[in-house]
Amino acid sequence: MYLNNAARVLTAAFRGATSFVDRIAEHWKSWPKKRQKHTSVVILTVFIFCLGLKLGSGLFYAHYWGRATISSFPVTPYVDYWEWETTSRFSNAHSANETQENSDGDDFCDSFPSYHLSHVQVVLKIGSTEPRSRVDTHLATVTRCITNPIIVSDHESEINGHHVHNILATLPGSFWGDSRDFQAYSALQRGELETVAGSQGWTLDKYKFLPMVERAYEMNPTAQWFVFIESDTYMVWDNMFRLLDQFDPSVPLYFGSPTPGKRPSFFAYGGAGFVLSTAAVHRLVTHKAGANGVYSQPSLSHRYKELVHQDCCGDSILGWALYESGVKLSGIWPMFNPHPVHGVPFNEGHWCQPVISMHKLSLEDMAGLARWENQRGRKLPLLYADLFEYTRLSTLDYKTDWDNGDWGGWQEPAQSPGHRSVEACATACHEHPHCFSYTYVHSGHCVFVPSMRLGAQKPATEDTTLSAGWDMEKIRQFQNSHKCQRPQWVKPSTERIF
């Protein structure tokens, strides 16, 4: 009985639908052809709009959005990325097995696309209290080939043939008030560097962000992109240029490693570098003018004076100013990475993604990585899987006076046998499916690390001695099972953060 009733209902529904479609068709035929065409265009437009909403705004995000696809790579934490077919702007880009000789000599910059620097303005922010050796190393490696850098600081000077702009000179004494920050700044202007502590120099840093954006725009208003870096930022220029080639600078864009800022905004972590399109900078720095053509708004620093004095950090202040200007951060971590090379946690999240920047590299790594990068060739983007080879992690087994568990590690319960000795710690790590490396504290603590991380030397003290090791078998298995078919250019997100 129930089947018969169901059949009757379905039959009636089918007949009703057929009758409705027939009436629509007759009504459609009665319309003039011009009206039919107009209605078809409206229906098609609505359909495309709904499809765009369904697929997500990322579909329309890139300038060359036709090449942007959502990957179907298995077993990856990032399901939202582009598989762009990018091209290097470096001349004579060669493959990894076609190494260049004397790549640290006079020909270091021969293949660098200097012509592109008229479109990409690099701004290097430094401070008077930071080690001069760090600035010198940066100018000899990361910014060696940048022919037109804008270098900003808290004191006017000349460094290695480059003029350094005192970006704080535009701030009047009334802006500072009778603050310790102004006392430190005044001491620097008098040449009394030894009286200013490093922490005071770091505090002055927050005052530089807003005026350096204004100064960069004043000095090069025709630039399409503005790239802001610090003296301990490592930048992979080839990947940076490949990234920017995919986007339209006439769209307000703000790229970097996302950090939660003043709610509900996010800002780009300054140490990893950040990028602003010309449209974003224009929105931020353009002053409103009155009817007589005179500016009716003060400078950025004056407009955000209260926040500058209250907030600890200039990158946070800049992020909020951009947010209020209608420019939200496009977070693309881990391509912009706050880690130094020895701190990168190589895993599925740091493997097939291109490396754009890193932070707090040692001077040795900054020089060594620049030389290695120039030798390996630029036929393909530099991925984290490639950077893994630079660390030579696959050749390491055990190191004394070493720590690779100071970030992202965890300890097993106190009763775990791994705490008994360094040998027991190594065995316990090998038996744990998620442990790739470990650090043993010789007071009796075994730290598991769920990634392939180099770590750094940690000399023994009276209280603490550390040793570190790596599970070579798991590392080889990971390498063999994770061959990168294509680069994963992660799409912007502020949910995926450092």
PDB file of N, CA and C in Angstrom, residues 81 159 183 241 260 318 491:
ATOM      1  N   TYR A  81      45.786  26.198  -2.303  1.00  0.00           N
ATOM      2  CA  TYR A  81      46.991  26.811  -2.852  1.00  0.00           C
ATOM      3  C   TYR A  81      46.922  26.802  -4.370  1.00  0.00           C
ATOM      4  N   ILE A 159      76.625  54.310   4.738  1.00  0.00           N
ATOM      5  CA  ILE A 159      77.118  52.960   5.000  1.00  0.00           C
ATOM      6  C   ILE A 159      77.435  52.285   3.673  1.00  0.00           C
ATOM      7  N   GLN A 183      64.789  61.002  24.670  1.00  0.00           N
ATOM      8  CA  GLN A 183      66.129  61.169  25.232  1.00  0.00           C
ATOM      9  C   GLN A 183      67.125  60.255  24.524  1.00  0.00           C
ATOM     10  N   PHE A 241      59.859  37.806  -6.731  1.00  0.00           N
ATOM     11  CA  PHE A 241      59.441  38.339  -8.028  1.00  0.00           C
ATOM     12  C   PHE A 241      58.414  37.423  -8.692  1.00  0.00           C
ATOM     13  N   PRO A 260      48.209  38.227  14.976  1.00  0.00           N
ATOM     14  CA  PRO A 260      47.033  38.951  15.486  1.00  0.00           C
ATOM     15  C   PRO A 260      47.430  40.317  16.029  1.00  0.00           C
ATOM     16  N   LEU A 318      51.406  49.766  12.041  1.00  0.00           N
ATOM     17  CA  LEU A 318      51.191  49.878  10.601  1.00  0.00           C
ATOM     18  C   LEU A 318      50.024  49.008  10.154  1.00  0.00           C
ATOM     19  N   LYS A 491      47.483  30.069  -0.639  1.00  0.00           N
ATOM     20  CA  LYS A 491      46.588  31.214  -0.780  1.00  0.00           C
ATOM     21  C   LYS A 491      46.526  31.996   0.531  1.00  0.00           C
TER      22      LYS A 491
END
